[in-house]
Amino acid sequence: MYARQVQLYILGNKPVPDKLNAMLGQGHNDKNIFFCPDCGSQILITKDEHDNEIKICPHCKRDFNDKL
């Protein structure tokens, strides 16, 4: 999210605010945190007994194993 905001300043030939520069790399896109497009809840990523990743929305129970 912050990278996109910085990009808009750069494309507009405007100086990037110091606060945005300091926050680069701090957004959820850089931390492997994903959100459900249906309900907005954070997607739960766990491992089963065979060490396979399970990605599911805890609120609406949508399965994201093939998508992330």
CSV table of N, CA and C in Angstrom, one decimal:
chain,number,residue,atom,x,y,z
A,1,MET,N,0.8,-1.2,0.0
A,1,MET,CA,0.0,0.0,0.0
A,1,MET,C,0.9,1.3,0.0
A,2,TYR,N,1.9,1.3,0.8
A,2,TYR,CA,2.8,2.4,0.9
A,2,TYR,C,3.5,2.6,-0.4
A,3,ALA,N,3.9,1.5,-1.0
A,3,ALA,CA,4.7,1.5,-2.3
A,3,ALA,C,3.9,2.2,-3.4
A,4,ARG,N,2.6,1.9,-3.4
A,4,ARG,CA,1.7,2.4,-4.4
A,4,ARG,C,1.5,4.0,-4.2
A,5,GLN,N,1.4,4.4,-2.9
A,5,GLN,CA,1.3,5.8,-2.6
A,5,GLN,C,2.6,6.5,-3.0
A,6,VAL,N,3.8,6.0,-2.8
A,6,VAL,CA,5.0,6.6,-3.2
A,6,VAL,C,5.1,6.6,-4.7
A,7,GLN,N,4.7,5.6,-5.3
A,7,GLN,CA,4.7,5.6,-6.8
A,7,GLN,C,3.8,6.7,-7.4
A,8,LEU,N,2.7,7.0,-6.8
A,8,LEU,CA,1.9,8.1,-7.3
A,8,LEU,C,2.6,9.4,-7.1
A,9,TYR,N,3.3,9.6,-6.1
A,9,TYR,CA,4.1,10.9,-5.9
A,9,TYR,C,5.2,11.0,-7.0
A,10,ILE,N,5.8,9.8,-7.2
A,10,ILE,CA,6.9,9.8,-8.2
A,10,ILE,C,6.4,10.1,-9.6
A,11,LEU,N,5.3,9.4,-9.9
A,11,LEU,CA,4.7,9.6,-11.3
A,11,LEU,C,4.2,11.0,-11.5
A,12,GLY,N,3.8,11.7,-10.4
A,12,GLY,CA,3.3,13.1,-10.5
A,12,GLY,C,4.4,14.1,-10.4
A,13,ASN,N,5.7,13.6,-10.4
A,13,ASN,CA,6.8,14.5,-10.2
A,13,ASN,C,6.8,15.4,-9.0
A,14,LYS,N,6.3,14.8,-7.9
A,14,LYS,CA,6.2,15.5,-6.6
A,14,LYS,C,7.1,14.9,-5.6
A,15,PRO,N,7.6,15.6,-4.7
A,15,PRO,CA,8.5,15.1,-3.7
A,15,PRO,C,7.7,14.1,-2.8
A,16,VAL,N,8.4,13.0,-2.4
A,16,VAL,CA,7.7,12.0,-1.6
A,16,VAL,C,7.9,12.4,-0.1
A,17,PRO,N,6.8,12.5,0.7
A,17,PRO,CA,6.9,12.9,2.1
A,17,PRO,C,7.8,11.9,2.9
A,18,ASP,N,8.5,12.5,3.8
A,18,ASP,CA,9.4,11.7,4.6
A,18,ASP,C,8.7,10.5,5.3
A,19,LYS,N,7.5,10.8,5.8
A,19,LYS,CA,6.7,9.8,6.5
A,19,LYS,C,6.5,8.6,5.7
A,20,LEU,N,6.1,8.8,4.4
A,20,LEU,CA,5.9,7.7,3.5
A,20,LEU,C,7.2,6.9,3.2
A,21,ASN,N,8.2,7.6,3.0
A,21,ASN,CA,9.5,7.0,2.8
A,21,ASN,C,9.9,6.1,4.0
A,22,ALA,N,9.6,6.6,5.2
A,22,ALA,CA,10.0,5.8,6.4
A,22,ALA,C,9.1,4.6,6.5
A,23,MET,N,7.9,4.6,6.0
A,23,MET,CA,6.9,3.5,6.1
A,23,MET,C,7.1,2.5,5.0
A,24,LEU,N,7.9,2.7,4.0
A,24,LEU,CA,8.1,1.8,2.9
A,24,LEU,C,8.5,0.4,3.5
A,25,GLY,N,8.0,-0.6,3.0
A,25,GLY,CA,8.3,-2.0,3.5
A,25,GLY,C,7.6,-2.3,4.8
A,26,GLN,N,6.7,-1.5,5.3
A,26,GLN,CA,6.0,-1.8,6.5
A,26,GLN,C,4.6,-2.2,6.3
A,27,GLY,N,4.1,-2.2,5.1
A,27,GLY,CA,2.7,-2.6,4.8
A,27,GLY,C,2.5,-4.1,4.8
A,28,HIS,N,1.2,-4.5,4.9
A,28,HIS,CA,0.8,-5.9,5.0
A,28,HIS,C,1.2,-6.7,3.7
A,29,ASN,N,1.4,-6.0,2.6
A,29,ASN,CA,1.8,-6.7,1.4
A,29,ASN,C,3.2,-7.2,1.5
A,30,ASP,N,4.0,-6.6,2.3
A,30,ASP,CA,5.4,-7.0,2.5
A,30,ASP,C,5.6,-8.0,3.6
A,31,LYS,N,4.5,-8.4,4.3
A,31,LYS,CA,4.6,-9.3,5.4
A,31,LYS,C,3.9,-10.6,5.3
A,32,ASN,N,3.5,-11.0,4.1
A,32,ASN,CA,2.7,-12.2,3.8
A,32,ASN,C,1.5,-12.3,4.6
A,33,ILE,N,0.8,-11.1,4.7
A,33,ILE,CA,-0.5,-11.1,5.4
A,33,ILE,C,-1.5,-10.9,4.3
A,34,PHE,N,-2.5,-11.8,4.2
A,34,PHE,CA,-3.5,-11.8,3.1
A,34,PHE,C,-4.9,-11.6,3.7
A,35,PHE,N,-5.8,-11.0,3.0
A,35,PHE,CA,-7.2,-10.8,3.5
A,35,PHE,C,-8.2,-11.3,2.5
A,36,CYS,N,-9.3,-11.8,3.0
A,36,CYS,CA,-10.3,-12.5,2.2
A,36,CYS,C,-11.0,-11.4,1.4
A,37,PRO,N,-11.2,-11.6,0.1
A,37,PRO,CA,-11.9,-10.6,-0.7
A,37,PRO,C,-13.4,-10.5,-0.5
A,38,ASP,N,-13.9,-11.6,0.1
A,38,ASP,CA,-15.4,-11.6,0.4
A,38,ASP,C,-15.8,-10.9,1.7
A,39,CYS,N,-15.1,-11.2,2.8
A,39,CYS,CA,-15.5,-10.6,4.0
A,39,CYS,C,-14.4,-9.7,4.7
A,40,GLY,N,-13.2,-9.7,4.2
A,40,GLY,CA,-12.2,-8.8,4.7
A,40,GLY,C,-11.4,-9.3,5.8
A,41,SER,N,-11.7,-10.5,6.3
A,41,SER,CA,-10.9,-11.1,7.4
A,41,SER,C,-9.5,-11.5,7.0
A,42,GLN,N,-8.6,-11.5,7.9
A,42,GLN,CA,-7.3,-12.0,7.6
A,42,GLN,C,-7.3,-13.5,7.4
A,43,ILE,N,-6.6,-14.0,6.3
A,43,ILE,CA,-6.6,-15.4,6.0
A,43,ILE,C,-5.7,-16.1,6.9
A,44,LEU,N,-6.1,-17.2,7.5
A,44,LEU,CA,-5.4,-18.0,8.4
A,44,LEU,C,-4.5,-19.0,7.6
A,45,ILE,N,-3.2,-19.0,7.9
A,45,ILE,CA,-2.3,-19.9,7.2
A,45,ILE,C,-1.7,-20.8,8.3
A,46,THR,N,-2.0,-22.1,8.2
A,46,THR,CA,-1.4,-23.0,9.2
A,46,THR,C,-0.8,-24.2,8.4
A,47,LYS,N,-0.3,-25.1,9.1
A,47,LYS,CA,0.3,-26.4,8.6
A,47,LYS,C,-0.4,-27.6,9.2
A,48,ASP,N,-0.7,-28.6,8.4
A,48,ASP,CA,-1.3,-29.8,8.9
A,48,ASP,C,-0.2,-30.8,9.3
A,49,GLU,N,-0.6,-32.0,9.7
A,49,GLU,CA,0.4,-33.0,10.2
A,49,GLU,C,1.4,-33.4,9.2
A,50,HIS,N,1.1,-33.2,7.9
A,50,HIS,CA,2.0,-33.6,6.8
A,50,HIS,C,2.8,-32.4,6.3
A,51,ASP,N,2.8,-31.3,7.1
A,51,ASP,CA,3.6,-30.1,6.8
A,51,ASP,C,3.1,-29.4,5.5
A,52,ASN,N,1.8,-29.6,5.2
A,52,ASN,CA,1.2,-28.9,4.0
A,52,ASN,C,0.5,-27.6,4.6
A,53,GLU,N,0.7,-26.5,3.8
A,53,GLU,CA,0.1,-25.3,4.2
A,53,GLU,C,-1.4,-25.3,4.0
A,54,ILE,N,-2.2,-24.8,4.9
A,54,ILE,CA,-3.6,-24.7,4.8
A,54,ILE,C,-4.0,-23.2,4.9
A,55,LYS,N,-4.6,-22.7,3.8
A,55,LYS,CA,-5.0,-21.3,3.8
A,55,LYS,C,-6.5,-21.2,3.7
A,56,ILE,N,-7.1,-20.6,4.8
A,56,ILE,CA,-8.6,-20.6,4.9
A,56,ILE,C,-9.0,-19.3,5.6
A,57,CYS,N,-10.2,-18.8,5.2
A,57,CYS,CA,-10.7,-17.6,5.9
A,57,CYS,C,-11.5,-18.2,7.1
A,58,PRO,N,-11.1,-17.7,8.3
A,58,PRO,CA,-11.8,-18.2,9.5
A,58,PRO,C,-13.3,-17.8,9.6
A,59,HIS,N,-13.6,-16.7,9.0
A,59,HIS,CA,-15.0,-16.1,9.1
A,59,HIS,C,-15.9,-16.8,8.1
A,60,CYS,N,-15.6,-16.8,6.8
A,60,CYS,CA,-16.5,-17.3,5.8
A,60,CYS,C,-16.1,-18.7,5.3
A,61,LYS,N,-15.0,-19.3,5.9
A,61,LYS,CA,-14.6,-20.6,5.6
A,61,LYS,C,-14.2,-20.9,4.1
A,62,ARG,N,-13.9,-19.8,3.4
A,62,ARG,CA,-13.4,-20.0,2.0
A,62,ARG,C,-12.0,-20.5,2.0
A,63,ASP,N,-11.8,-21.4,1.0
A,63,ASP,CA,-10.5,-22.1,0.9
A,63,ASP,C,-9.6,-21.4,-0.1
A,64,PHE,N,-8.4,-21.0,0.3
A,64,PHE,CA,-7.4,-20.3,-0.6
A,64,PHE,C,-6.2,-21.1,-0.9
A,65,ASN,N,-6.2,-22.4,-0.8
A,65,ASN,CA,-5.0,-23.3,-0.9
A,65,ASN,C,-4.4,-23.2,-2.4
A,66,ASP,N,-5.2,-23.0,-3.4
A,66,ASP,CA,-4.7,-22.9,-4.7
A,66,ASP,C,-4.4,-21.5,-5.2
A,67,LYS,N,-4.8,-20.5,-4.4
A,67,LYS,CA,-4.8,-19.2,-4.9
A,67,LYS,C,-3.6,-18.3,-4.4
A,68,LEU,N,-3.1,-18.7,-3.2
A,68,LEU,CA,-2.1,-17.8,-2.6
A,68,LEU,C,-0.7,-18.5,-2.8
